[in-house]
Structures are given as C-alpha cells and as structure tokens.
C-alpha cells in the first residue's frame, strides 16, 4: 500500500500474480514502470480472473463467482450428473448425535472435498460457510453421514452455480457488522456456534462462522 497525494495505491501479491488498484491511469503506469525495471512482467489488462475467482464489473460494482472452480470440483468427485439440493445442509444434521458405530468414510477423500468447499466458502459463497465449518470439524474421523452431507453441499452448489457475490457500489461508504450465536447448539459437546459478517458500501466483504 502506498499513499500518493492523499490517495492510495494497492498492490495485492500472491506468488507471481498481482492485482494493482488505484485512482488514475497515470498512477497505474507509474507502478508498472517500477515493476518492469526490476522484473519481467506481463500485463493482462482489466481484472477478469484471479486464483480461480472470476471477476467482472456491473453498474459500478465488482461481481465475483467461482463457476469454473465449482464445475471442476463436481467433475473431480463424480457429481456432475448428480441431482441438485435446495439447501446446503439438512436441518437435522446439526442436532444429530454422531454415533461411534457410524460407518466410516474415506478420510482422504472427505478431507479433499472439505478443502475444496472451504475455498469456495471463504472467497465467494458465504451461503455455504456454516455447513462447511460444521463439516470441517469431522475431518479427523468422518462417518458415512458426514460424507453424505458434504456431497449435499456440493449438490447445492451445482443448483446455485450462477449465484454471485456483489461488492456494492453505494455512494455511502458505510461499514456495517452483524453477529449472532446460538446457545450450546452443538449436540456432541454443547459448544455454541457463532458467526459474523461485515458489509461495506452495501457489499459483503467479510464473513466467518465458528
């Protein structure tokens, strides 16, 4: 981050991928010139894809989706022809007591699916966050019921693959926070589930269930 004449230039770096955001074309070119003097770089123009996240502009707002990543995940787990689900998690799953005798699931496969779901939940799909968070607690010893529920989340994503995250374009740059928690909602250990989300300028920018 750099401040120039009271305005900010931001550079986001992940390994060898860069996003540069600033107020004017001149500021952008100044950053590119500094980088080009020290590194071999390739300019790809307006942001359209970053780390598997598609990005587009719409009416002054940025819109994010992970349609391509979700499609590849469906194929990876043989779910591309599966029926869709209207909800990411069955309402009774949170209240279900996990029995020790529950038939075990393939641990590596379950962990791999949860990892893929987490990447979607963290970046663009807050609607599967709580389901993925709950299932993530089962990765050390998943049962058949956990595996079925994890695939339900994937079937839900298939049915809602066109859902997108809008980063709002409201002129009023107001920061809002919402938080809630249940009371001892986890049947197995009577711990509580809580979560929060932050909105800025009307767009959802951060969320977390735990």
PDB file of C-alpha atoms in Angstrom:
ATOM      1  CA  UNK A   1       0.000   0.000   0.000  1.00  0.00           C
ATOM      2  CA  UNK A   2       1.307   3.461  -0.887  1.00  0.00           C
ATOM      3  CA  UNK A   3      -0.169   6.907  -0.399  1.00  0.00           C
ATOM      4  CA  UNK A   4       0.283   9.424  -3.238  1.00  0.00           C
ATOM      5  CA  UNK A   5      -1.091  12.942  -2.792  1.00  0.00           C
ATOM      6  CA  UNK A   6      -3.678  11.758  -0.291  1.00  0.00           C
ATOM      7  CA  UNK A   7      -4.820   8.859  -2.459  1.00  0.00           C
ATOM      8  CA  UNK A   8      -3.913   5.200  -2.097  1.00  0.00           C
ATOM      9  CA  UNK A   9      -2.427   2.669  -4.475  1.00  0.00           C
ATOM     10  CA  UNK A  10      -2.849  -1.005  -3.515  1.00  0.00           C
ATOM     11  CA  UNK A  11      -0.873  -3.958  -4.836  1.00  0.00           C
ATOM     12  CA  UNK A  12      -2.102  -7.443  -3.961  1.00  0.00           C
ATOM     13  CA  UNK A  13       0.504 -10.163  -4.472  1.00  0.00           C
ATOM     14  CA  UNK A  14       0.055 -13.931  -4.421  1.00  0.00           C
ATOM     15  CA  UNK A  15       3.192 -15.823  -5.540  1.00  0.00           C
ATOM     16  CA  UNK A  16       3.625 -14.365  -9.060  1.00  0.00           C
ATOM     17  CA  UNK A  17       0.121 -12.942  -9.603  1.00  0.00           C
ATOM     18  CA  UNK A  18      -0.564  -9.256  -8.986  1.00  0.00           C
ATOM     19  CA  UNK A  19      -3.629  -7.066  -8.732  1.00  0.00           C
ATOM     20  CA  UNK A  20      -2.996  -3.321  -8.888  1.00  0.00           C
ATOM     21  CA  UNK A  21      -5.763  -0.894  -7.980  1.00  0.00           C
ATOM     22  CA  UNK A  22      -5.547   2.893  -7.980  1.00  0.00           C
ATOM     23  CA  UNK A  23      -7.466   6.019  -8.926  1.00  0.00           C
ATOM     24  CA  UNK A  24      -5.938   7.029 -12.265  1.00  0.00           C
ATOM     25  CA  UNK A  25      -4.236   5.516 -15.288  1.00  0.00           C
ATOM     26  CA  UNK A  26      -1.146   7.597 -14.530  1.00  0.00           C
ATOM     27  CA  UNK A  27      -0.800   6.066 -11.070  1.00  0.00           C
ATOM     28  CA  UNK A  28      -1.173   2.609 -12.570  1.00  0.00           C
ATOM     29  CA  UNK A  29       1.503   3.231 -15.193  1.00  0.00           C
ATOM     30  CA  UNK A  30       3.877   4.543 -12.535  1.00  0.00           C
ATOM     31  CA  UNK A  31       3.575   1.287 -10.587  1.00  0.00           C
ATOM     32  CA  UNK A  32       4.010  -0.813 -13.743  1.00  0.00           C
ATOM     33  CA  UNK A  33       7.155   1.119 -14.728  1.00  0.00           C
ATOM     34  CA  UNK A  34       8.760   0.496 -11.339  1.00  0.00           C
ATOM     35  CA  UNK A  35       7.935  -3.211 -11.526  1.00  0.00           C
ATOM     36  CA  UNK A  36       9.141  -3.522 -15.124  1.00  0.00           C
ATOM     37  CA  UNK A  37      12.534  -2.058 -14.202  1.00  0.00           C
ATOM     38  CA  UNK A  38      13.089  -4.863 -11.697  1.00  0.00           C
ATOM     39  CA  UNK A  39      11.117  -7.831 -13.003  1.00  0.00           C
ATOM     40  CA  UNK A  40       9.904  -9.373 -16.231  1.00  0.00           C
ATOM     41  CA  UNK A  41       6.149  -8.770 -16.121  1.00  0.00           C
ATOM     42  CA  UNK A  42       3.114  -9.383 -18.325  1.00  0.00           C
ATOM     43  CA  UNK A  43       0.105  -7.074 -18.233  1.00  0.00           C
ATOM     44  CA  UNK A  44      -3.230  -8.848 -18.593  1.00  0.00           C
ATOM     45  CA  UNK A  45      -5.495  -5.795 -18.627  1.00  0.00           C
ATOM     46  CA  UNK A  46      -8.661  -5.377 -16.578  1.00  0.00           C
ATOM     47  CA  UNK A  47      -9.088  -7.969 -13.862  1.00  0.00           C
ATOM     48  CA  UNK A  48     -11.161 -10.941 -15.053  1.00  0.00           C
ATOM     49  CA  UNK A  49      -9.817 -13.941 -13.144  1.00  0.00           C
ATOM     50  CA  UNK A  50      -7.643 -14.338 -10.049  1.00  0.00           C
ATOM     51  CA  UNK A  51      -6.810 -17.631  -8.313  1.00  0.00           C
ATOM     52  CA  UNK A  52      -9.860 -19.377  -9.754  1.00  0.00           C
ATOM     53  CA  UNK A  53     -12.218 -16.486  -8.996  1.00  0.00           C
ATOM     54  CA  UNK A  54     -13.965 -14.830 -11.947  1.00  0.00           C
ATOM     55  CA  UNK A  55     -14.353 -11.052 -11.671  1.00  0.00           C
ATOM     56  CA  UNK A  56     -16.472  -8.641 -13.704  1.00  0.00           C
ATOM     57  CA  UNK A  57     -17.805  -5.121 -13.420  1.00  0.00           C
ATOM     58  CA  UNK A  58     -21.526  -4.411 -13.345  1.00  0.00           C
ATOM     59  CA  UNK A  59     -23.073  -0.989 -12.833  1.00  0.00           C
ATOM     60  CA  UNK A  60     -20.044   0.296 -10.982  1.00  0.00           C
ATOM     61  CA  UNK A  61     -19.758  -2.755  -8.720  1.00  0.00           C
ATOM     62  CA  UNK A  62     -17.474  -5.756  -8.829  1.00  0.00           C
ATOM     63  CA  UNK A  63     -19.105  -9.176  -9.082  1.00  0.00           C
ATOM     64  CA  UNK A  64     -17.296 -12.387  -8.095  1.00  0.00           C
ATOM     65  CA  UNK A  65     -18.121 -16.000  -8.893  1.00  0.00           C
ATOM     66  CA  UNK A  66     -16.398 -19.389  -8.909  1.00  0.00           C
ATOM     67  CA  UNK A  67     -18.493 -21.167 -11.514  1.00  0.00           C
ATOM     68  CA  UNK A  68     -15.493 -22.721 -13.236  1.00  0.00           C
ATOM     69  CA  UNK A  69     -13.969 -23.968  -9.974  1.00  0.00           C
ATOM     70  CA  UNK A  70     -17.295 -25.451  -8.836  1.00  0.00           C
ATOM     71  CA  UNK A  71     -17.758 -27.215 -12.187  1.00  0.00           C
ATOM     72  CA  UNK A  72     -14.277 -28.736 -11.968  1.00  0.00           C
ATOM     73  CA  UNK A  73     -14.946 -29.848  -8.381  1.00  0.00           C
ATOM     74  CA  UNK A  74     -18.193 -31.543  -9.434  1.00  0.00           C
ATOM     75  CA  UNK A  75     -16.299 -33.483 -12.117  1.00  0.00           C
ATOM     76  CA  UNK A  76     -13.456 -34.288  -9.727  1.00  0.00           C
ATOM     77  CA  UNK A  77     -15.843 -36.007  -7.312  1.00  0.00           C
ATOM     78  CA  UNK A  78     -18.048 -37.580  -9.980  1.00  0.00           C
ATOM     79  CA  UNK A  79     -21.000 -35.327  -9.122  1.00  0.00           C
ATOM     80  CA  UNK A  80     -21.513 -33.535 -12.439  1.00  0.00           C
ATOM     81  CA  UNK A  81     -24.703 -35.538 -13.146  1.00  0.00           C
ATOM     82  CA  UNK A  82     -25.963 -35.600  -9.548  1.00  0.00           C
ATOM     83  CA  UNK A  83     -29.321 -34.169  -8.530  1.00  0.00           C
ATOM     84  CA  UNK A  84     -29.250 -30.697  -7.035  1.00  0.00           C
ATOM     85  CA  UNK A  85     -30.154 -29.796  -3.459  1.00  0.00           C
ATOM     86  CA  UNK A  86     -32.242 -26.798  -2.364  1.00  0.00           C
ATOM     87  CA  UNK A  87     -30.280 -26.389   0.889  1.00  0.00           C
ATOM     88  CA  UNK A  88     -26.558 -26.787   1.721  1.00  0.00           C
ATOM     89  CA  UNK A  89     -27.211 -28.834   4.877  1.00  0.00           C
ATOM     90  CA  UNK A  90     -30.129 -30.810   6.270  1.00  0.00           C
ATOM     91  CA  UNK A  91     -31.733 -29.068   9.244  1.00  0.00           C
ATOM     92  CA  UNK A  92     -31.467 -32.195  11.372  1.00  0.00           C
ATOM     93  CA  UNK A  93     -27.742 -32.715  10.819  1.00  0.00           C
ATOM     94  CA  UNK A  94     -26.665 -30.186  13.465  1.00  0.00           C
ATOM     95  CA  UNK A  95     -28.878 -31.903  16.022  1.00  0.00           C
ATOM     96  CA  UNK A  96     -27.794 -35.387  15.039  1.00  0.00           C
ATOM     97  CA  UNK A  97     -25.738 -37.252  17.623  1.00  0.00           C
ATOM     98  CA  UNK A  98     -22.749 -38.820  15.881  1.00  0.00           C
ATOM     99  CA  UNK A  99     -22.524 -42.444  16.951  1.00  0.00           C
ATOM    100  CA  UNK A 100     -19.160 -44.154  17.380  1.00  0.00           C
ATOM    101  CA  UNK A 101     -20.526 -47.055  15.341  1.00  0.00           C
ATOM    102  CA  UNK A 102     -21.249 -44.790  12.361  1.00  0.00           C
ATOM    103  CA  UNK A 103     -19.800 -46.404   9.248  1.00  0.00           C
ATOM    104  CA  UNK A 104     -16.501 -44.598   8.483  1.00  0.00           C
ATOM    105  CA  UNK A 105     -16.000 -42.673   5.264  1.00  0.00           C
ATOM    106  CA  UNK A 106     -12.841 -42.431   3.154  1.00  0.00           C
ATOM    107  CA  UNK A 107     -10.852 -39.949   5.218  1.00  0.00           C
ATOM    108  CA  UNK A 108      -8.601 -38.620   2.435  1.00  0.00           C
ATOM    109  CA  UNK A 109     -11.494 -38.164   0.012  1.00  0.00           C
ATOM    110  CA  UNK A 110     -13.598 -36.421   2.652  1.00  0.00           C
ATOM    111  CA  UNK A 111     -10.756 -34.065   3.600  1.00  0.00           C
ATOM    112  CA  UNK A 112     -10.152 -33.249  -0.062  1.00  0.00           C
ATOM    113  CA  UNK A 113     -13.821 -32.356  -0.610  1.00  0.00           C
ATOM    114  CA  UNK A 114     -13.957 -30.203   2.537  1.00  0.00           C
ATOM    115  CA  UNK A 115     -10.837 -28.352   1.372  1.00  0.00           C
ATOM    116  CA  UNK A 116     -12.473 -27.613  -1.986  1.00  0.00           C
ATOM    117  CA  UNK A 117     -15.692 -26.445  -0.305  1.00  0.00           C
ATOM    118  CA  UNK A 118     -13.750 -24.213   2.091  1.00  0.00           C
ATOM    119  CA  UNK A 119     -12.056 -22.445  -0.824  1.00  0.00           C
ATOM    120  CA  UNK A 120     -15.466 -21.591  -2.285  1.00  0.00           C
ATOM    121  CA  UNK A 121     -16.992 -20.653   1.086  1.00  0.00           C
ATOM    122  CA  UNK A 122     -14.142 -18.312   2.024  1.00  0.00           C
ATOM    123  CA  UNK A 123     -13.942 -16.463  -1.280  1.00  0.00           C
ATOM    124  CA  UNK A 124     -17.379 -16.037  -2.810  1.00  0.00           C
ATOM    125  CA  UNK A 125     -20.132 -18.158  -1.244  1.00  0.00           C
ATOM    126  CA  UNK A 126     -20.990 -17.210   2.344  1.00  0.00           C
ATOM    127  CA  UNK A 127     -24.202 -19.239   1.996  1.00  0.00           C
ATOM    128  CA  UNK A 128     -22.244 -22.486   2.469  1.00  0.00           C
ATOM    129  CA  UNK A 129     -19.973 -21.178   5.230  1.00  0.00           C
ATOM    130  CA  UNK A 130     -21.740 -22.654   8.251  1.00  0.00           C
ATOM    131  CA  UNK A 131     -22.286 -26.027   6.549  1.00  0.00           C
ATOM    132  CA  UNK A 132     -18.624 -26.218   5.562  1.00  0.00           C
ATOM    133  CA  UNK A 133     -17.494 -25.085   9.012  1.00  0.00           C
ATOM    134  CA  UNK A 134     -19.534 -27.785  10.743  1.00  0.00           C
ATOM    135  CA  UNK A 135     -18.323 -30.499   8.361  1.00  0.00           C
ATOM    136  CA  UNK A 136     -14.745 -29.311   8.815  1.00  0.00           C
ATOM    137  CA  UNK A 137     -14.940 -30.462  12.438  1.00  0.00           C
ATOM    138  CA  UNK A 138     -15.369 -34.043  11.241  1.00  0.00           C
ATOM    139  CA  UNK A 139     -12.217 -34.318   9.105  1.00  0.00           C
ATOM    140  CA  UNK A 140     -10.252 -36.374  11.641  1.00  0.00           C
ATOM    141  CA  UNK A 141     -12.856 -39.137  11.794  1.00  0.00           C
ATOM    142  CA  UNK A 142     -15.593 -38.710   9.166  1.00  0.00           C
ATOM    143  CA  UNK A 143     -18.550 -41.067   9.056  1.00  0.00           C
ATOM    144  CA  UNK A 144     -20.882 -42.028   6.252  1.00  0.00           C
ATOM    145  CA  UNK A 145     -23.420 -39.417   7.384  1.00  0.00           C
ATOM    146  CA  UNK A 146     -20.727 -36.709   7.158  1.00  0.00           C
ATOM    147  CA  UNK A 147     -19.792 -37.810   3.640  1.00  0.00           C
ATOM    148  CA  UNK A 148     -23.426 -37.707   2.520  1.00  0.00           C
ATOM    149  CA  UNK A 149     -23.816 -34.228   3.999  1.00  0.00           C
ATOM    150  CA  UNK A 150     -20.619 -32.977   2.330  1.00  0.00           C
ATOM    151  CA  UNK A 151     -21.909 -34.183  -1.031  1.00  0.00           C
ATOM    152  CA  UNK A 152     -25.190 -32.380  -0.303  1.00  0.00           C
ATOM    153  CA  UNK A 153     -23.238 -29.101  -0.083  1.00  0.00           C
ATOM    154  CA  UNK A 154     -21.703 -29.874  -3.469  1.00  0.00           C
ATOM    155  CA  UNK A 155     -25.139 -30.692  -4.920  1.00  0.00           C
ATOM    156  CA  UNK A 156     -26.395 -27.373  -3.521  1.00  0.00           C
ATOM    157  CA  UNK A 157     -23.529 -25.568  -5.280  1.00  0.00           C
ATOM    158  CA  UNK A 158     -24.465 -27.302  -8.524  1.00  0.00           C
ATOM    159  CA  UNK A 159     -28.011 -25.989  -8.243  1.00  0.00           C
ATOM    160  CA  UNK A 160     -26.867 -22.463  -7.355  1.00  0.00           C
ATOM    161  CA  UNK A 161     -23.780 -22.305  -9.558  1.00  0.00           C
ATOM    162  CA  UNK A 162     -24.915 -18.965 -11.022  1.00  0.00           C
ATOM    163  CA  UNK A 163     -25.029 -17.247  -7.623  1.00  0.00           C
ATOM    164  CA  UNK A 164     -22.537 -14.388  -7.414  1.00  0.00           C
ATOM    165  CA  UNK A 165     -21.069 -12.115  -4.759  1.00  0.00           C
ATOM    166  CA  UNK A 166     -21.660  -8.390  -5.354  1.00  0.00           C
ATOM    167  CA  UNK A 167     -19.211  -5.916  -3.884  1.00  0.00           C
ATOM    168  CA  UNK A 168     -21.591  -2.972  -3.578  1.00  0.00           C
ATOM    169  CA  UNK A 169     -21.311   0.342  -5.335  1.00  0.00           C
ATOM    170  CA  UNK A 170     -23.266   2.512  -2.880  1.00  0.00           C
ATOM    171  CA  UNK A 171     -22.014   6.075  -2.657  1.00  0.00           C
ATOM    172  CA  UNK A 172     -22.477   5.916   1.107  1.00  0.00           C
ATOM    173  CA  UNK A 173     -19.387   4.012   2.238  1.00  0.00           C
ATOM    174  CA  UNK A 174     -20.910   2.771   5.463  1.00  0.00           C
ATOM    175  CA  UNK A 175     -19.380  -0.117   7.401  1.00  0.00           C
ATOM    176  CA  UNK A 176     -21.916  -2.486   8.961  1.00  0.00           C
ATOM    177  CA  UNK A 177     -21.403  -5.510  11.193  1.00  0.00           C
ATOM    178  CA  UNK A 178     -23.854  -8.283  12.051  1.00  0.00           C
ATOM    179  CA  UNK A 179     -23.191 -11.029  14.599  1.00  0.00           C
ATOM    180  CA  UNK A 180     -25.210 -13.852  16.096  1.00  0.00           C
ATOM    181  CA  UNK A 181     -24.769 -17.066  18.067  1.00  0.00           C
ATOM    182  CA  UNK A 182     -26.827 -19.978  19.259  1.00  0.00           C
ATOM    183  CA  UNK A 183     -26.527 -21.432  22.752  1.00  0.00           C
ATOM    184  CA  UNK A 184     -24.865 -24.837  23.059  1.00  0.00           C
ATOM    185  CA  UNK A 185     -26.091 -25.721  19.580  1.00  0.00           C
ATOM    186  CA  UNK A 186     -23.544 -28.486  19.013  1.00  0.00           C
ATOM    187  CA  UNK A 187     -25.131 -31.680  20.332  1.00  0.00           C
ATOM    188  CA  UNK A 188     -21.881 -33.622  20.702  1.00  0.00           C
ATOM    189  CA  UNK A 189     -20.078 -31.226  23.069  1.00  0.00           C
ATOM    190  CA  UNK A 190     -22.615 -28.462  23.800  1.00  0.00           C
ATOM    191  CA  UNK A 191     -20.393 -25.744  22.386  1.00  0.00           C
ATOM    192  CA  UNK A 192     -22.020 -22.769  20.696  1.00  0.00           C
ATOM    193  CA  UNK A 193     -21.983 -21.821  17.021  1.00  0.00           C
ATOM    194  CA  UNK A 194     -21.329 -18.172  16.260  1.00  0.00           C
ATOM    195  CA  UNK A 195     -20.774 -16.070  13.190  1.00  0.00           C
ATOM    196  CA  UNK A 196     -20.290 -12.531  11.924  1.00  0.00           C
ATOM    197  CA  UNK A 197     -20.350 -10.623   8.669  1.00  0.00           C
ATOM    198  CA  UNK A 198     -19.172  -7.186   7.566  1.00  0.00           C
ATOM    199  CA  UNK A 199     -20.695  -5.105   4.794  1.00  0.00           C
ATOM    200  CA  UNK A 200     -19.061  -2.040   3.269  1.00  0.00           C
ATOM    201  CA  UNK A 201     -20.848   0.219   0.826  1.00  0.00           C
ATOM    202  CA  UNK A 202     -23.663  -2.313   0.645  1.00  0.00           C
ATOM    203  CA  UNK A 203     -21.362  -5.194  -0.365  1.00  0.00           C
ATOM    204  CA  UNK A 204     -20.456  -8.193   1.761  1.00  0.00           C
ATOM    205  CA  UNK A 205     -16.679  -8.109   2.306  1.00  0.00           C
ATOM    206  CA  UNK A 206     -16.000 -10.494   5.217  1.00  0.00           C
ATOM    207  CA  UNK A 207     -17.776 -13.335   6.990  1.00  0.00           C
ATOM    208  CA  UNK A 208     -16.904 -16.141   9.371  1.00  0.00           C
ATOM    209  CA  UNK A 209     -18.756 -18.966  11.177  1.00  0.00           C
ATOM    210  CA  UNK A 210     -17.066 -20.831  14.012  1.00  0.00           C
TER     211      UNK A 210
END
